[in-house]
Amino acid sequence: NRRAMEILIRSGAADSLDPERNRARLMQELPDALQAAEQAQKDNASGQADMFGRVDDLSKLRPVDHQKVTPWTELQCLQSEREALGLFLTNHPARFHAADLSRFTSCTLDQVARRIPAVTAANRRGGISMTLAGMVKSVRRRLNKGGFMVIEDHTGRMEVALFEAAWQQYAQLLVKDEILVIDGRVAMDEFSGSHRMKAEKVLTLSEAKSGHSRGVHISLRGPDEDICTRLQDAIRPYRNGNDEVYIDYNNGRAKAQLVLGAEWRISACDELVAALSAIDSVREVRLIY
């Protein structure tokens, strides 16, 4: 039925039916495909055939003229997998930010045990200070005693405990499927036999990137007569910060590396990266740490 077909498409099981593995197009073409299949079943049941006669060998059917449909982004594909299967199958959203996260986190979740040897953990009752990041998998509240959340990245999972004061301060950030960056102390939990973090500070991914970045790097491809105006329009809302703007420019005949003056220092953030990325002449934008 339609619901089953939608789940197959969203999970990626039907990718091979599209020459470009375009799940958005498969979803858009599904109603027509179901209608055609229903009509074929009715024709077979009534003994009818179309003007070309009955085709029993499916390999002789004419190729489908696929529509032009903008593919889902990889993050949209991952979200559709989560909705269909309850898990991320082909990748994990945290992996898209792994390069940035490695700049200001202690390690990935699967490396925590190696960073906290058993002897060291036993001698440090309060745990070892670490900065970890992960997507919120689940959250549960304890009555007036804080709460817990489980975070996961593309390597593993960990439980994070928040005392009441921390819960009151950061509860609004504890949203399922949000990627958070957490400062705290990590120790072995004797009850569960796994490591647990006690959170001291919680930041959104955007806040963490902005707080640790020292500038933005822009790669430009020319010639483009309007590039200065477009750069000014994109950067202007983020001026008067402490971060610098670095530009690599290439017009096919010459190359130049520039650092904008102090009057164009900015507050680097994901929103600025998105605004710059929308400019046609911009080939790459990344935060510098």
C-alpha positions as a Markdown table, in Angstrom:
| # | Residue | x | y | z |
|---|---|---|---|---|
| 1 | Asn | 0.0 | 0.0 | 0.0 |
| 2 | Arg | 1.0 | 3.6 | -0.2 |
| 3 | Arg | 2.1 | 3.8 | 3.4 |
| 4 | Ala | 4.5 | 0.9 | 3.0 |
| 5 | Met | 5.9 | 2.4 | -0.2 |
| 6 | Glu | 6.5 | 5.7 | 1.5 |
| 7 | Ile | 8.4 | 3.9 | 4.3 |
| 8 | Leu | 10.5 | 2.1 | 1.7 |
| 9 | Ile | 11.4 | 5.3 | -0.1 |
| 10 | Arg | 12.1 | 7.3 | 3.1 |
| 11 | Ser | 14.3 | 4.5 | 4.5 |
| 12 | Gly | 16.4 | 4.3 | 1.3 |
| 13 | Ala | 15.2 | 0.8 | 0.3 |
| 14 | Ala | 13.9 | 2.1 | -3.0 |
| 15 | Asp | 16.9 | 4.2 | -4.0 |
| 16 | Ser | 17.9 | 1.8 | -6.8 |
| 17 | Leu | 14.6 | 2.6 | -8.6 |
| 18 | Asp | 15.8 | 6.1 | -9.4 |
| 19 | Pro | 18.9 | 6.6 | -11.6 |
| 20 | Glu | 20.1 | 9.4 | -9.3 |
| 21 | Arg | 18.8 | 7.8 | -6.1 |
| 22 | Asn | 16.6 | 10.9 | -5.7 |
| 23 | Arg | 14.1 | 10.1 | -2.9 |
| 24 | Ala | 12.3 | 13.4 | -3.3 |
| 25 | Arg | 11.5 | 12.5 | -6.9 |
| 26 | Leu | 10.4 | 9.0 | -5.9 |
| 27 | Met | 8.0 | 10.5 | -3.4 |
| 28 | Gln | 6.6 | 12.9 | -5.9 |
| 29 | Glu | 6.1 | 10.2 | -8.6 |
| 30 | Leu | 4.6 | 7.6 | -6.1 |
| 31 | Pro | 0.9 | 8.6 | -6.7 |
| 32 | Asp | 1.3 | 8.2 | -10.5 |
| 33 | Ala | 3.1 | 4.9 | -10.0 |
| 34 | Leu | 0.4 | 3.5 | -7.7 |
| 35 | Gln | -2.3 | 4.7 | -10.1 |
| 36 | Ala | -0.6 | 3.0 | -13.0 |
| 37 | Ala | -0.1 | -0.2 | -11.1 |
| 38 | Glu | -3.8 | -0.2 | -10.0 |
| 39 | Gln | -4.9 | 0.3 | -13.6 |
| 40 | Ala | -2.6 | -2.5 | -14.8 |
| 41 | Gln | -4.1 | -4.9 | -12.2 |
| 42 | Lys | -7.6 | -4.0 | -13.3 |
| 43 | Asp | -6.7 | -4.6 | -17.0 |
| 44 | Asn | -5.2 | -7.9 | -16.2 |
| 45 | Ala | -8.2 | -8.9 | -14.1 |
| 46 | Ser | -10.6 | -8.0 | -17.0 |
| 47 | Gly | -8.4 | -9.6 | -19.7 |
| 48 | Gln | -7.8 | -6.3 | -21.4 |
| 49 | Ala | -4.6 | -5.2 | -23.1 |
| 50 | Asp | -3.5 | -1.8 | -24.3 |
| 51 | Met | -2.8 | -1.0 | -28.0 |
| 52 | Phe | 0.8 | -2.4 | -27.7 |
| 53 | Gly | -0.4 | -5.7 | -26.3 |
| 54 | Arg | 0.4 | -7.3 | -23.1 |
| 55 | Val | 4.0 | -7.2 | -21.9 |
| 56 | Asp | 5.0 | -10.2 | -19.7 |
| 57 | Asp | 8.8 | -9.5 | -19.8 |
| 58 | Leu | 9.3 | -6.5 | -17.5 |
| 59 | Ser | 12.7 | -5.9 | -19.1 |
| 60 | Lys | 10.9 | -4.8 | -22.3 |
| 61 | Leu | 9.0 | -2.0 | -20.7 |
| 62 | Arg | 10.0 | 1.5 | -21.8 |
| 63 | Pro | 12.1 | 3.5 | -19.4 |
| 64 | Val | 10.3 | 6.0 | -17.1 |
| 65 | Asp | 10.6 | 9.6 | -18.1 |
| 66 | His | 11.6 | 11.0 | -14.6 |
| 67 | Gln | 10.5 | 14.4 | -13.6 |
| 68 | Lys | 13.1 | 17.1 | -12.6 |
| 69 | Val | 12.8 | 17.3 | -8.8 |
| 70 | Thr | 15.3 | 19.0 | -6.5 |
| 71 | Pro | 16.8 | 16.2 | -4.3 |
| 72 | Trp | 16.6 | 16.2 | -0.6 |
| 73 | Thr | 19.7 | 17.3 | 1.2 |
| 74 | Glu | 21.6 | 14.6 | 3.0 |
| 75 | Leu | 20.3 | 15.9 | 6.3 |
| 76 | Gln | 16.7 | 15.6 | 5.0 |
| 77 | Cys | 17.5 | 12.0 | 3.8 |
| 78 | Leu | 18.8 | 11.2 | 7.2 |
| 79 | Gln | 15.7 | 12.6 | 8.9 |
| 80 | Ser | 13.5 | 10.6 | 6.6 |
| 81 | Glu | 15.4 | 7.5 | 7.6 |
| 82 | Arg | 14.9 | 8.3 | 11.3 |
| 83 | Glu | 11.1 | 8.8 | 10.7 |
| 84 | Ala | 10.8 | 5.6 | 8.8 |
| 85 | Leu | 13.1 | 3.3 | 10.8 |
| 86 | Gly | 13.6 | 5.0 | 14.1 |
| 87 | Leu | 17.4 | 5.4 | 13.5 |
| 88 | Phe | 19.9 | 7.0 | 11.2 |
| 89 | Leu | 20.9 | 4.3 | 8.7 |
| 90 | Thr | 23.4 | 5.7 | 6.1 |
| 91 | Asn | 25.0 | 8.4 | 8.2 |
| 92 | His | 24.5 | 10.5 | 11.3 |
| 93 | Pro | 23.9 | 14.3 | 11.5 |
| 94 | Ala | 26.8 | 14.7 | 14.0 |
| 95 | Arg | 29.2 | 13.5 | 11.4 |
| 96 | Phe | 28.5 | 16.6 | 9.2 |
| 97 | His | 29.9 | 18.8 | 12.1 |
| 98 | Ala | 32.7 | 16.4 | 13.1 |
| 99 | Ala | 35.5 | 18.7 | 11.7 |
| 100 | Asp | 34.2 | 21.7 | 13.6 |
| 101 | Leu | 33.5 | 19.7 | 16.8 |
| 102 | Ser | 37.0 | 18.3 | 16.8 |
| 103 | Arg | 38.4 | 21.8 | 17.3 |
| 104 | Phe | 36.8 | 22.4 | 20.7 |
| 105 | Thr | 35.6 | 19.0 | 22.1 |
| 106 | Ser | 37.8 | 16.6 | 24.0 |
| 107 | Cys | 37.0 | 13.6 | 21.8 |
| 108 | Thr | 34.1 | 11.6 | 20.2 |
| 109 | Leu | 31.9 | 9.5 | 22.5 |
| 110 | Asp | 33.6 | 6.2 | 21.6 |
| 111 | Gln | 37.0 | 7.6 | 22.7 |
| 112 | Val | 35.8 | 8.6 | 26.2 |
| 113 | Ala | 36.8 | 5.3 | 27.8 |
| 114 | Arg | 40.4 | 5.6 | 26.4 |
| 115 | Arg | 40.7 | 9.1 | 27.8 |
| 116 | Ile | 39.7 | 7.9 | 31.3 |
| 117 | Pro | 41.8 | 4.9 | 32.4 |
| 118 | Ala | 40.4 | 2.9 | 35.2 |
| 119 | Val | 43.2 | 3.8 | 37.6 |
| 120 | Thr | 42.8 | 7.5 | 36.9 |
| 121 | Ala | 39.0 | 7.3 | 37.3 |
| 122 | Ala | 39.3 | 5.5 | 40.6 |
| 123 | Asn | 41.6 | 8.3 | 42.0 |
| 124 | Arg | 39.3 | 11.1 | 40.8 |
| 125 | Arg | 36.0 | 10.6 | 42.5 |
| 126 | Gly | 34.4 | 13.6 | 40.9 |
| 127 | Gly | 35.5 | 12.5 | 37.4 |
| 128 | Ile | 37.6 | 14.2 | 34.7 |
| 129 | Ser | 36.7 | 17.5 | 33.1 |
| 130 | Met | 35.8 | 17.0 | 29.4 |
| 131 | Thr | 33.9 | 18.8 | 26.6 |
| 132 | Leu | 31.7 | 16.5 | 24.7 |
| 133 | Ala | 29.1 | 16.9 | 21.9 |
| 134 | Gly | 26.2 | 14.9 | 20.7 |
| 135 | Met | 22.6 | 14.9 | 19.5 |
| 136 | Val | 19.9 | 14.7 | 22.1 |
| 137 | Lys | 18.4 | 11.2 | 22.0 |
| 138 | Ser | 16.1 | 11.3 | 25.0 |
| 139 | Val | 15.4 | 13.5 | 28.1 |
| 140 | Arg | 13.8 | 12.6 | 31.4 |
| 141 | Arg | 13.1 | 14.8 | 34.4 |
| 142 | Arg | 13.5 | 13.9 | 38.1 |
| 143 | Leu | 11.1 | 15.8 | 40.4 |
| 144 | Asn | 13.0 | 18.8 | 41.7 |
| 145 | Lys | 16.2 | 16.8 | 41.4 |
| 146 | Gly | 17.4 | 17.8 | 37.9 |
| 147 | Gly | 17.3 | 15.2 | 35.2 |
| 148 | Phe | 19.1 | 13.1 | 32.6 |
| 149 | Met | 19.5 | 13.1 | 28.9 |
| 150 | Val | 21.1 | 10.7 | 26.5 |
| 151 | Ile | 23.3 | 12.1 | 23.7 |
| 152 | Glu | 24.7 | 10.3 | 20.7 |
| 153 | Asp | 27.1 | 11.0 | 17.9 |
| 154 | His | 28.2 | 8.9 | 14.9 |
| 155 | Thr | 30.4 | 6.8 | 17.2 |
| 156 | Gly | 28.3 | 6.1 | 20.4 |
| 157 | Arg | 26.0 | 7.2 | 23.2 |
| 158 | Met | 26.4 | 8.6 | 26.7 |
| 159 | Glu | 24.1 | 9.6 | 29.5 |
| 160 | Val | 24.4 | 13.1 | 30.9 |
| 161 | Ala | 23.2 | 14.1 | 34.4 |
| 162 | Leu | 22.1 | 17.6 | 35.3 |
| 163 | Phe | 21.6 | 18.7 | 38.8 |
| 164 | Glu | 18.6 | 20.9 | 39.6 |
| 165 | Ala | 20.5 | 24.2 | 39.1 |
| 166 | Ala | 21.9 | 23.1 | 35.8 |
| 167 | Trp | 18.5 | 21.8 | 34.7 |
| 168 | Gln | 16.8 | 25.1 | 35.5 |
| 169 | Gln | 19.4 | 27.0 | 33.5 |
| 170 | Tyr | 19.6 | 24.8 | 30.4 |
| 171 | Ala | 16.2 | 22.9 | 30.3 |
| 172 | Gln | 15.1 | 25.0 | 27.3 |
| 173 | Leu | 18.1 | 23.7 | 25.2 |
| 174 | Leu | 17.4 | 20.0 | 25.9 |
| 175 | Val | 15.4 | 19.4 | 22.7 |
| 176 | Lys | 15.3 | 16.0 | 21.0 |
| 177 | Asp | 17.5 | 15.8 | 17.9 |
| 178 | Glu | 19.4 | 19.0 | 18.7 |
| 179 | Ile | 23.2 | 18.8 | 18.8 |
| 180 | Leu | 24.6 | 20.2 | 22.0 |
| 181 | Val | 28.1 | 20.9 | 23.3 |
| 182 | Ile | 28.5 | 20.1 | 27.0 |
| 183 | Asp | 31.2 | 20.9 | 29.5 |
| 184 | Gly | 31.3 | 18.7 | 32.6 |
| 185 | Arg | 33.0 | 15.9 | 34.5 |
| 186 | Val | 33.0 | 12.3 | 33.3 |
| 187 | Ala | 33.3 | 9.3 | 35.5 |
| 188 | Met | 32.4 | 5.6 | 35.6 |
| 189 | Asp | 28.9 | 4.9 | 36.8 |
| 190 | Glu | 29.1 | 1.9 | 39.0 |
| 191 | Phe | 25.5 | 1.1 | 38.7 |
| 192 | Ser | 25.3 | 1.0 | 34.9 |
| 193 | Gly | 28.9 | 0.0 | 34.3 |
| 194 | Ser | 29.4 | 2.8 | 31.7 |
| 195 | His | 30.7 | 6.3 | 31.7 |
| 196 | Arg | 28.4 | 9.2 | 32.7 |
| 197 | Met | 28.8 | 13.0 | 32.4 |
| 198 | Lys | 27.7 | 15.5 | 35.0 |
| 199 | Ala | 26.9 | 18.6 | 33.0 |
| 200 | Glu | 28.2 | 22.0 | 34.2 |
| 201 | Lys | 27.6 | 24.1 | 31.0 |
| 202 | Val | 25.5 | 23.4 | 28.0 |
| 203 | Leu | 25.7 | 25.2 | 24.6 |
| 204 | Thr | 23.9 | 24.9 | 21.3 |
| 205 | Leu | 26.1 | 23.9 | 18.4 |
| 206 | Ser | 25.8 | 27.4 | 17.0 |
| 207 | Glu | 26.8 | 29.0 | 20.3 |
| 208 | Ala | 29.8 | 26.8 | 20.6 |
| 209 | Lys | 31.0 | 27.5 | 17.1 |
| 210 | Ser | 30.6 | 31.2 | 17.6 |
| 211 | Gly | 32.4 | 31.1 | 20.9 |
| 212 | His | 35.4 | 29.2 | 19.7 |
| 213 | Ser | 35.8 | 30.7 | 16.2 |
| 214 | Arg | 38.3 | 33.5 | 15.5 |
| 215 | Gly | 37.2 | 34.3 | 12.0 |
| 216 | Val | 35.7 | 33.2 | 8.7 |
| 217 | His | 37.5 | 32.0 | 5.5 |
| 218 | Ile | 35.9 | 32.8 | 2.1 |
| 219 | Ser | 37.0 | 31.3 | -1.2 |
| 220 | Leu | 35.9 | 33.5 | -4.2 |
| 221 | Arg | 36.0 | 32.8 | -7.9 |
| 222 | Gly | 35.9 | 35.7 | -10.3 |
| 223 | Pro | 35.5 | 37.8 | -12.3 |
| 224 | Asp | 32.3 | 39.2 | -10.7 |
| 225 | Glu | 31.7 | 43.0 | -10.9 |
| 226 | Asp | 29.2 | 42.9 | -8.1 |
| 227 | Ile | 31.2 | 40.8 | -5.7 |
| 228 | Cys | 32.2 | 43.6 | -3.4 |
| 229 | Thr | 28.7 | 44.9 | -3.0 |
| 230 | Arg | 27.4 | 41.4 | -2.3 |
| 231 | Leu | 30.1 | 40.6 | 0.3 |
| 232 | Gln | 29.3 | 43.9 | 2.0 |
| 233 | Asp | 25.6 | 43.2 | 2.1 |
| 234 | Ala | 26.2 | 39.7 | 3.6 |
| 235 | Ile | 28.8 | 40.8 | 6.1 |
| 236 | Arg | 27.3 | 44.1 | 7.3 |
| 237 | Pro | 24.7 | 42.6 | 9.8 |
| 238 | Tyr | 27.6 | 40.8 | 11.6 |
| 239 | Arg | 30.1 | 43.6 | 11.9 |
| 240 | Asn | 31.6 | 45.1 | 15.0 |
| 241 | Gly | 32.8 | 41.8 | 16.4 |
| 242 | Asn | 36.3 | 40.5 | 17.2 |
| 243 | Asp | 36.7 | 38.0 | 14.4 |
| 244 | Glu | 38.6 | 38.5 | 11.1 |
| 245 | Val | 37.5 | 37.9 | 7.5 |
| 246 | Tyr | 40.0 | 36.0 | 5.3 |
| 247 | Ile | 39.5 | 35.9 | 1.5 |
| 248 | Asp | 41.1 | 33.8 | -1.2 |
| 249 | Tyr | 40.3 | 35.2 | -4.6 |
| 250 | Asn | 41.0 | 33.6 | -8.0 |
| 251 | Asn | 39.8 | 35.0 | -11.3 |
| 252 | Gly | 41.6 | 32.6 | -13.6 |
| 253 | Arg | 44.4 | 35.0 | -14.3 |
| 254 | Ala | 45.6 | 35.9 | -10.9 |
| 255 | Lys | 45.2 | 34.9 | -7.2 |
| 256 | Ala | 45.2 | 37.0 | -4.1 |
| 257 | Gln | 44.9 | 36.4 | -0.3 |
| 258 | Leu | 43.3 | 39.2 | 1.7 |
| 259 | Val | 42.5 | 40.0 | 5.3 |
| 260 | Leu | 39.8 | 42.7 | 5.7 |
| 261 | Gly | 40.5 | 45.7 | 7.8 |
| 262 | Ala | 39.5 | 46.2 | 11.4 |
| 263 | Glu | 36.3 | 48.0 | 10.4 |
| 264 | Trp | 35.1 | 44.8 | 8.9 |
| 265 | Arg | 35.7 | 42.5 | 11.8 |
| 266 | Ile | 32.7 | 40.4 | 12.5 |
| 267 | Ser | 31.0 | 38.0 | 14.9 |
| 268 | Ala | 31.5 | 34.7 | 13.2 |
| 269 | Cys | 28.6 | 32.3 | 13.2 |
| 270 | Asp | 26.7 | 29.8 | 11.2 |
| 271 | Glu | 24.2 | 32.4 | 10.0 |
| 272 | Leu | 27.0 | 34.4 | 8.4 |
| 273 | Val | 28.4 | 31.3 | 6.8 |
| 274 | Ala | 24.9 | 30.6 | 5.3 |
| 275 | Ala | 24.6 | 34.2 | 4.0 |
| 276 | Leu | 28.0 | 34.1 | 2.3 |
| 277 | Ser | 27.4 | 30.7 | 0.9 |
| 278 | Ala | 24.3 | 32.0 | -1.0 |
| 279 | Ile | 26.5 | 34.3 | -3.1 |
| 280 | Asp | 27.2 | 32.8 | -6.6 |
| 281 | Ser | 30.9 | 33.6 | -6.7 |
| 282 | Val | 31.6 | 32.0 | -3.3 |
| 283 | Arg | 33.0 | 28.6 | -3.7 |
| 284 | Glu | 33.6 | 27.7 | 0.0 |
| 285 | Val | 33.0 | 29.3 | 3.4 |
| 286 | Arg | 34.2 | 27.9 | 6.7 |
| 287 | Leu | 34.7 | 29.1 | 10.2 |
| 288 | Ile | 38.3 | 29.4 | 11.5 |
| 289 | Tyr | 39.2 | 28.2 | 15.0 |
